[in-house]
Amino acid sequence: MNIKVKQQKIDEELFLRMHHKVLEEWPTGKEVDLEEAVEYNRNLPDSKNFMKATLKQKAEGKTTIWPRAGTPVLEEEIALVKTLVASGIRHVPVTIDSYTRNYQFEKAGRALEESIRSGKAVLNGYPIVNHGVKNTRKVIESVDAAFSPRGAVKLAMEIALASGMTAAGKSAFLEFGSYEKNRTLEDCCEHTQYTNRLAGYYTERGAVITTDLHGFVPSGVFPLSMNIACMVVDALMAAEQGVRSVIPLVHYNGNMAQDLAWTRVTPKILRKYLDRHGYVSTLIPGTFCNQIPLFPVPQSMGGCFGYLGYTAMVAALGEATTIYVRTIDEGAGVPTREAHAVSYEAANWICNVVRKQNIQFDLAGVEEEELITEMEVDAILDKVFELGDGDCIAGSIKAVEAGVIDSPFCPNKHVKDEVLGIKDAQGACRYLHFGNLPFNNEIKDFHRQKVAERERLEKRRMDYDVVIEDFWAFSKGKIIGS
Amino acid sequence: MNIKVKQQKIDEELFLRMHHKVLEEWPTGKEVDLEEAVEYNRNLPDSKNFMKATLKQKAEGKTTIWPRAGTPVLEEEIALVKTLVASGIRHVPVTIDSYTRNYQFEKAGRALEESIRSGKAVLNGYPIVNHGVKNTRKVIESVDAAFSPRGAVKLAMEIALASGMTAAGKSAFLEFGSYEKNRTLEDCCEHTQYTNRLAGYYTERGAVITTDLHGFVPSGVFPLSMNIACMVVDALMAAEQGVRSVIPLVHYNGNMAQDLAWTRVTPKILRKYLDRHGYVSTLIPGTFCNQIPLFPVPQSMGGCFGYLGYTAMVAALGEATTIYVRTIDEGAGVPTREAHAVSYEAANWICNVVRKQNIQFDLAGVEEEELITEMEVDAILDKVFELGDGDCIAGSIKAVEAGVIDSPFCPNKHVKDEVLGIKDAQGACRYLHFGNLPFNNEIKDFHRQKVAERERLEKRRMDYDVVIEDFWAFSKGKIIGS
Amino acid sequence: MANKPTIITGTVGNDAHVIGTKILSRAFKDAGFNVVALGCLTPPDEFIKVAQETNADAILMSSLYGMAEIDLRGFKDKCREAGLDNVLLYIGGILGVARHDFKEDEVKFKKLGFDRVYPPEANLKGAIEDLKSDLKKKGRMN
Amino acid sequence: MANKPTIITGTVGNDAHVIGTKILSRAFKDAGFNVVALGCLTPPDEFIKVAQETNADAILMSSLYGMAEIDLRGFKDKCREAGLDNVLLYIGGILGVARHDFKEDEVKFKKLGFDRVYPPEANLKGAIEDLKSDLKKKGRMN
Ligand code: B12
Ligand code: B12
């Protein structure tokens, strides 16, 4: 196959031409004046700059909450971000609705009007393109915190950054592996190169924009090495376009040793690859952790609080910069403002008392998990660079085709979906089906032994049905399915 | 002074005479037929025996909730214990109301009737003497769990054990140091000797009754060594009367290193003294931990869940057998059944996922806290035995008079109340005023240095006002006051 | 094989949530159904088109992102026009936005023409039984 | 010293909760009041007896165990009989059993004759101000 997208910085002229076409996608594009926007963004206080706020917080030894939240009506959105900041949040996401994510700005506009009329949100996020720069600046100016758009397409990102958001959390792998069915990875890379280049443009002019890395987000129980390997590619792509601040998002999966190991090893691995490829000036200001993809059964309020409390505790012990805890409404629907407040209050309570004690916590098994994770990541990336003759984009595209990059329960039809993860007896994630992953026998045997151990204990074969049981187990307070 | 009560087993004849007089204190006493009662109690299933249930659970590596709960009306009490057991509780307390605790059975009876009439509980616990054996057996037979009466006076204990409760949690120090204003320690010891002897009587006949140890419960911020020293005396007094199963109650105070150290060191210290005094056959089936005396501000629901979640996490990491988490209603009043359920569900969720992972970890500081605690306990007890010429009862009574046993904010007028505790910079409890505690300079300097460190950091003197600030701090999510 | 009913599965509209419909598809396949899985991000019309082509017995639709109501206005009429009156319509997932009583969803989507509406995390064994009995009633399975 | 008002503190009835009344006593002492602290487990009559003996200006009662209402029925009348109509009656702590609206307590205990009723964890600085202004109004402090 011939791959057009290359790991190569878009030259400025070309970029500016693309930029002006993007602004024509919707009337509100006119509100963006790039030079004025950069100026506005550069002059924001440090507390509103995602990288500076994160570095400051890391230095203070705090763990705060990083939620997901977005609601269609402007006044509601302002009230929402105020609630979030009041509950101790310093990094405010603006989750964008699904129509906007799919370029259906007109449909989003109609749903927005209906939401205003009916007083009931019929959109699942904030339609940033319809709101435009003027309105969105009102949101950002309403509180003292750093903003990040969630799920921004090109124009959405233009409006977000012009409005004073200081993070450009767009990941080729997240789109490809989590949100898309038909689009190719190449297409997703091409889009992300643009938003990264935009972030680089701001950055080079003194308005540092942070890109958060997602990688290939596991759907359900799956070791994190695949996700981390793809985060590395996300990071390299961003750095090449001039991004100087990247933040990994680490996905917990319930096993404390693994969650802590992944929290520690991810920035280490990222640093290794960024340096190796010459992006030494690209910083990793913090590590953000996520309570996902497991989630509480809506019915059990105690379970919701238990789950988010446990997650906050692990994050605090692991010295995560932020933790994305799911609200008590997670399983029920878009959380109410009250659900946000009480959930983060509980999580904050725990993060505060733990971090303030600056606890030195040594957990058996963490080193081993770090080791095996790094081995797996290296194995995947070696193959990726080999397939791409040194180009991480070409390599990734071929790797997906070859099943070297693969993930279970994936929405995208281009993904092989021939791999499966499962829990071992301690509740740690292991590979059950390796599909075409480029692992040596040492790695494979490690996983096979762990799975075999559980088979012995439970006297049953570990198969797809168990995978599904495991999928639901943790959110119900069990470390493995049964 | 001349002290009548001696550390000496009450001989059986005398005991039986006392027993029959106790039964005359109230008509329901007639319902107690000691031989039938022992028979009934011995034949209970293991799951209803406090010691056996505890040993089993310890072997399984579970941490469960041990709540406090009692409500006046029989049907309500039955519904309550059913809710508790449904939420995973295996040790069920029956908290007795304050009138009954003070021998005002008639007043309790009237309040009970009013509660039934009005349908609103005007008693703060279960009036066990008024209900008698027949009714109380209905409570115990309604669920599969082990029962313990809380705050039982002599007759109350008779009825509790005859009804099939298998714990006699009565502590001379708890009464003296937490519940009484005028009564002397000697008087409290005399009473406790009786209930311990009663427990011993059952035990010798094959119905093992467990005594849980309270010691001198700290009111507010205070290192636990005083409490542990008095638990040792509680244990020795119980063992002498024939008790063969004792369980320490460890009070958390918010600092993880200290809470874990106290959880580990308390049974070690108890074992040491029980063996040293020849009570080798008295078991310590488990360690129960308490979230006390700090407590959430009623207003903040998130804080309530955060606090109990943190507590459950520490208990699970410390492998406590049970944890007494305060419900989300703790600060508001006697918890509703719903408040019990949702609170324990959240705590259970955490205990389960943590214990199942059988986590091995190392926390910096734990060893040091164990060491200093044991040094302090030994120092107090050496003095106690010295003052009592080897008799722990006489010694304790004299120690209280001498301020060798002392505790702040104490209700009892016989206690000197010349000591104060305060938090250090990490939120650990330290002695601020040593009063007349028999500590050598090594111990005192350790505490002084810790306090001095905080004074340097906060640039202010550590005094009574700070003590009060600390008192409220933790329940508000801060490790020290400010 | 004559007696192997055909069902169409997928997540409707712009909804990328796919895990549920994948698990569902596998479960119905294992239960002996002939499953045509369209995956996520499936436009309402595609369900209809494929149902015609495969002469399907039922459409088992998923929606999690909370906007199914907007996506499915007029869907039942289109089915009729396409001559699919006889095709059973089931839907499940998370049908409303924000915490709410499932009853509302049930009423809403029955009005929209669905034969059965399932609450979040609905049990699949139950759903399989429902479909079998509904098909038997219609004489499309024995 | 003439202008040092005398107050009686303590926890009423069979209530052994003492921490609050101890902190309260110390706070009022530091604020320049002459405090007679009866501690916990103090029968209502004892408050009256001591108030007479010390010719007190106010009684600051605590109750946490939830049974104050029963303990204090007819308390105000007894005060009157004892000629203490002029003594201010404050109460605080946790006055009802179980989670409830504090307003209920306030109404209830005002009916029982208390001049001021305080919610759980009431702020003491505020209470000190209250007492000073109440005493000034009564001309018992300047
Ligand atoms: C995983 C997940 C994602 C992943 C999805 C990955 C993927 N491609 O599948 C990612 C991160 C990409 C994602 C994105 C978004 N998500 Co999302 N997501 C979830 C989450 C955590 C789990 C969903 C899931 O997979 N459940 C597991 C499966 C197995 O369960 P299920 O789908 O319900 O299916 C089961 C049953 O319902 C039943 N069933 C399902 N369908 C049918 C049909 C029939 C006929 C029958 C009988 C049974 C049946 O069978 C299944 C097995 O039991 C939920 C929250 C939660 N805890 O549920 C939010 C949630 C669904 N997402 C939500 C939202 C808003 C979004 C976003 C819009 C923004 C955001 N928050 O990120 C985007 C939308 C993107 C898009 N275009 O759709 C909201 C939905 C809001 C609402 N309905 O009110 C939720 C509820 C989270 C929340 N509380 O805000 N999400
Ligand atoms: C510590 C404690 C105990 C200790 C008491 C030690 C001691 N001797 O003091 C022990 C363990 C002995 C105990 C026993 C009991 N307790 Co208790 N205890 C508590 C706890 C945890 C804290 C109380 C406390 O000291 N607070 C700290 C002080 C400083 O606050 P405070 O007293 O409210 O006082 C402050 C303010 O209110 C104000 N204030 C107080 N009085 C006044 C008066 C005036 C005029 C003013 C202006 C201000 C004011 O000033 C103080 C400083 O700010 C509470 C629950 C909680 N979280 O509050 C339960 C609680 C009070 N106890 C309760 C109960 C039921 C009991 C028992 C009956 C049984 C049991 N559960 O153990 C026994 C009763 C024994 C008896 N005879 O009274 C219930 C009361 C039920 C209700 N009201 O609905 C509570 C609320 C716990 C619960 N949710 O069930 N308890």
mmCIF file of C-alpha atoms and ligand atoms in Angstrom, chain A residues 68 95-98 101-102 124 177-179 219 292-293 295-296 324 326 329-335 409 411 471-472, chain C residues 14-21 23-24 28 41 60-66 90-98 118-122 124 127, ligand 1:
data_model
loop_
_atom_site.group_PDB
_atom_site.id
_atom_site.type_symbol
_atom_site.label_atom_id
_atom_site.label_comp_id
_atom_site.label_asym_id
_atom_site.label_seq_id
_atom_site.Cartn_x
_atom_site.Cartn_y
_atom_site.Cartn_z
ATOM 1 C CA ARG A 68 -15.169 14.652 31.868
ATOM 2 C CA THR A 95 -16.542 17.318 26.437
ATOM 3 C CA ILE A 96 -17.854 17.955 22.944
ATOM 4 C CA ASP A 97 -21.074 16.371 21.728
ATOM 5 C CA SER A 98 -21.131 13.484 19.265
ATOM 6 C CA ARG A 101 -17.344 15.152 16.732
ATOM 7 C CA ASN A 102 -18.764 13.936 13.425
ATOM 8 C CA ASN A 124 -24.345 14.723 25.084
ATOM 9 C CA GLY A 177 -9.468 2.827 17.955
ATOM 10 C CA SER A 178 -12.347 4.146 19.989
ATOM 11 C CA TYR A 179 -14.574 6.463 17.977
ATOM 12 C CA SER A 219 -12.111 -1.745 25.685
ATOM 13 C CA ILE A 292 -11.878 3.202 33.059
ATOM 14 C CA PRO A 293 -13.206 1.198 31.341
ATOM 15 C CA PHE A 295 -17.687 1.204 35.861
ATOM 16 C CA PRO A 296 -20.206 0.869 38.652
ATOM 17 C CA TYR A 324 -10.340 10.854 36.358
ATOM 18 C CA ARG A 326 -16.211 8.326 37.319
ATOM 19 C CA ASP A 329 -23.894 8.782 37.785
ATOM 20 C CA GLU A 330 -21.380 7.191 35.424
ATOM 21 C CA GLY A 331 -23.476 4.163 34.647
ATOM 22 C CA ALA A 332 -26.709 6.127 34.680
ATOM 23 C CA GLY A 333 -26.042 8.790 32.100
ATOM 24 C CA VAL A 334 -24.441 12.201 31.759
ATOM 25 C CA PRO A 335 -23.843 13.158 35.388
ATOM 26 C CA PHE A 409 -13.940 -5.047 21.146
ATOM 27 C CA PRO A 411 -15.333 -0.318 16.779
ATOM 28 C CA PHE A 471 -15.449 -7.392 32.154
ATOM 29 C CA TRP A 472 -18.184 -6.758 34.708
ATOM 30 C CA ASN C 14 -23.397 8.684 15.572
ATOM 31 C CA ASP C 15 -22.921 6.411 18.524
ATOM 32 C CA ALA C 16 -19.492 4.775 18.577
ATOM 33 C CA HIS C 17 -20.190 2.551 21.569
ATOM 34 C CA VAL C 18 -19.618 -0.910 20.228
ATOM 35 C CA ILE C 19 -18.746 -3.214 23.097
ATOM 36 C CA GLY C 20 -22.353 -3.932 23.955
ATOM 37 C CA THR C 21 -23.506 -4.735 20.461
ATOM 38 C CA ILE C 23 -21.174 -8.960 23.064
ATOM 39 C CA LEU C 24 -24.832 -9.095 22.143
ATOM 40 C CA PHE C 28 -27.236 -14.411 19.889
ATOM 41 C CA LEU C 41 -22.107 4.304 13.901
ATOM 42 C CA LEU C 60 -31.663 -5.509 17.819
ATOM 43 C CA MET C 61 -30.478 -1.957 18.074
ATOM 44 C CA SER C 62 -28.149 -0.462 20.634
ATOM 45 C CA SER C 63 -27.706 3.106 21.710
ATOM 46 C CA LEU C 64 -25.627 4.393 24.605
ATOM 47 C CA TYR C 65 -24.769 7.960 23.872
ATOM 48 C CA GLY C 66 -28.122 9.345 24.877
ATOM 49 C CA TYR C 90 -35.757 -4.256 20.027
ATOM 50 C CA ILE C 91 -33.562 -1.580 21.517
ATOM 51 C CA GLY C 92 -31.308 -1.365 24.553
ATOM 52 C CA GLY C 93 -28.306 0.411 26.038
ATOM 53 C CA ILE C 94 -28.529 3.775 27.773
ATOM 54 C CA LEU C 95 -31.399 5.456 26.038
ATOM 55 C CA GLY C 96 -31.797 8.771 27.811
ATOM 56 C CA VAL C 97 -29.390 11.503 28.782
ATOM 57 C CA ALA C 98 -28.560 11.772 32.501
ATOM 58 C CA TYR C 118 -34.270 -2.854 27.532
ATOM 59 C CA PRO C 119 -32.698 -1.091 30.513
ATOM 60 C CA PRO C 120 -28.936 -0.517 30.847
ATOM 61 C CA GLU C 121 -26.879 -3.676 31.299
ATOM 62 C CA ALA C 122 -29.908 -5.774 30.430
ATOM 63 C CA LEU C 124 -28.875 -11.128 27.422
ATOM 64 C CA ALA C 127 -33.463 -11.066 25.811
HETATM 65 C C1 B12 E 1 -16.656 2.551 27.205
HETATM 66 C C2 B12 E 1 -17.384 3.880 27.049
HETATM 67 C C3 B12 E 1 -16.979 4.744 26.043
HETATM 68 C C4 B12 E 1 -15.892 4.378 25.071
HETATM 69 C C5 B12 E 1 -16.546 3.541 23.966
HETATM 70 C C6 B12 E 1 -15.568 2.600 23.276
HETATM 71 C C7 B12 E 1 -16.294 1.929 22.175
HETATM 72 N N1 B12 E 1 -16.029 2.344 20.959
HETATM 73 O O1 B12 E 1 -17.160 1.104 22.396
HETATM 74 C C8 B12 E 1 -15.456 5.782 24.593
HETATM 75 C C9 B12 E 1 -14.385 6.313 25.508
HETATM 76 C C10 B12 E 1 -14.992 5.863 23.159
HETATM 77 C C11 B12 E 1 -16.747 6.569 24.845
HETATM 78 C C12 B12 E 1 -17.045 7.713 24.173
HETATM 79 C C13 B12 E 1 -18.131 8.506 24.476
HETATM 80 N N2 B12 E 1 -19.010 8.301 25.460
HETATM 81 CO CO1 B12 E 1 -19.042 6.722 26.511
HETATM 82 N N3 B12 E 1 -19.071 5.409 27.757
HETATM 83 C C14 B12 E 1 -18.430 4.251 27.914
HETATM 84 C C15 B12 E 1 -18.875 3.526 29.173
HETATM 85 C C16 B12 E 1 -17.834 3.763 30.243
HETATM 86 C C17 B12 E 1 -19.109 2.036 29.014
HETATM 87 C C18 B12 E 1 -20.004 1.646 27.868
HETATM 88 C C19 B12 E 1 -19.864 0.159 27.618
HETATM 89 O O2 B12 E 1 -19.109 -0.282 26.756
HETATM 90 N N4 B12 E 1 -20.492 -0.661 28.446
HETATM 91 C C20 B12 E 1 -20.305 -2.092 28.400
HETATM 92 C C21 B12 E 1 -21.341 -2.734 27.494
HETATM 93 C C22 B12 E 1 -21.136 -4.241 27.419
HETATM 94 O O3 B12 E 1 -22.607 -2.476 28.053
HETATM 95 P P1 B12 E 1 -23.831 -1.941 27.142
HETATM 96 O O4 B12 E 1 -23.280 -1.241 25.977
HETATM 97 O O5 B12 E 1 -24.793 -1.240 28.021
HETATM 98 O O6 B12 E 1 -24.488 -3.272 26.591
HETATM 99 C C23 B12 E 1 -24.959 -4.264 27.464
HETATM 100 C C24 B12 E 1 -26.446 -4.123 27.761
HETATM 101 O O7 B12 E 1 -26.873 -2.779 27.781
HETATM 102 C C25 B12 E 1 -27.094 -4.910 26.689
HETATM 103 N N5 B12 E 1 -27.531 -4.197 25.462
HETATM 104 C C26 B12 E 1 -26.926 -3.203 24.784
HETATM 105 N N6 B12 E 1 -27.625 -2.904 23.682
HETATM 106 C C27 B12 E 1 -28.682 -3.724 23.638
HETATM 107 C C28 B12 E 1 -29.715 -3.873 22.717
HETATM 108 C C29 B12 E 1 -30.697 -4.850 22.927
HETATM 109 C C30 B12 E 1 -31.797 -5.025 21.970
HETATM 110 C C31 B12 E 1 -30.639 -5.676 24.092
HETATM 111 C C32 B12 E 1 -31.658 -6.690 24.335
HETATM 112 C C33 B12 E 1 -29.598 -5.517 24.991
HETATM 113 C C34 B12 E 1 -28.642 -4.546 24.761
HETATM 114 O O8 B12 E 1 -26.155 -5.865 26.272
HETATM 115 C C35 B12 E 1 -24.815 -5.539 26.713
HETATM 116 C C36 B12 E 1 -24.289 -6.694 27.519
HETATM 117 O O9 B12 E 1 -24.975 -6.811 28.712
HETATM 118 C C37 B12 E 1 -20.201 4.274 29.477
HETATM 119 C C38 B12 E 1 -20.529 4.514 30.923
HETATM 120 C C39 B12 E 1 -20.936 3.270 31.627
HETATM 121 N N7 B12 E 1 -20.341 3.038 32.723
HETATM 122 O O10 B12 E 1 -21.763 2.545 31.148
HETATM 123 C C40 B12 E 1 -19.981 5.638 28.875
HETATM 124 C C41 B12 E 1 -21.204 6.401 28.292
HETATM 125 C C42 B12 E 1 -22.122 5.449 27.600
HETATM 126 N N8 B12 E 1 -20.583 7.310 27.347
HETATM 127 C C43 B12 E 1 -21.168 8.454 27.356
HETATM 128 C C44 B12 E 1 -20.791 9.560 26.532
HETATM 129 C C45 B12 E 1 -21.540 10.862 26.731
HETATM 130 C C46 B12 E 1 -19.761 9.430 25.630
HETATM 131 C C47 B12 E 1 -19.278 10.554 24.696
HETATM 132 C C48 B12 E 1 -20.365 11.337 23.999
HETATM 133 C C49 B12 E 1 -18.406 11.585 25.370
HETATM 134 C C50 B12 E 1 -17.623 10.986 26.414
HETATM 135 N N9 B12 E 1 -18.173 10.989 27.657
HETATM 136 O O11 B12 E 1 -16.535 10.487 26.172
HETATM 137 C C51 B12 E 1 -18.447 9.755 23.707
HETATM 138 C C52 B12 E 1 -19.370 9.422 22.547
HETATM 139 C C53 B12 E 1 -18.628 9.017 21.364
HETATM 140 C C54 B12 E 1 -19.613 8.589 20.295
HETATM 141 N N10 B12 E 1 -19.543 9.148 19.132
HETATM 142 O O12 B12 E 1 -20.489 7.789 20.583
HETATM 143 C C55 B12 E 1 -22.282 8.522 28.339
HETATM 144 C C56 B12 E 1 -23.667 8.441 27.666
HETATM 145 C C57 B12 E 1 -24.546 9.587 28.120
HETATM 146 C C58 B12 E 1 -25.958 9.233 28.332
HETATM 147 N N11 B12 E 1 -26.490 8.205 27.668
HETATM 148 O O13 B12 E 1 -26.568 9.902 29.113
HETATM 149 C C59 B12 E 1 -21.961 7.355 29.280
HETATM 150 C C60 B12 E 1 -23.182 6.718 29.926
HETATM 151 C C61 B12 E 1 -20.960 7.867 30.325
HETATM 152 C C62 B12 E 1 -21.559 8.991 31.138
HETATM 153 N N12 B12 E 1 -22.182 8.655 32.265
HETATM 154 O O14 B12 E 1 -21.467 10.125 30.731
HETATM 155 N N13 B12 E 1 -17.497 5.986 25.778
#
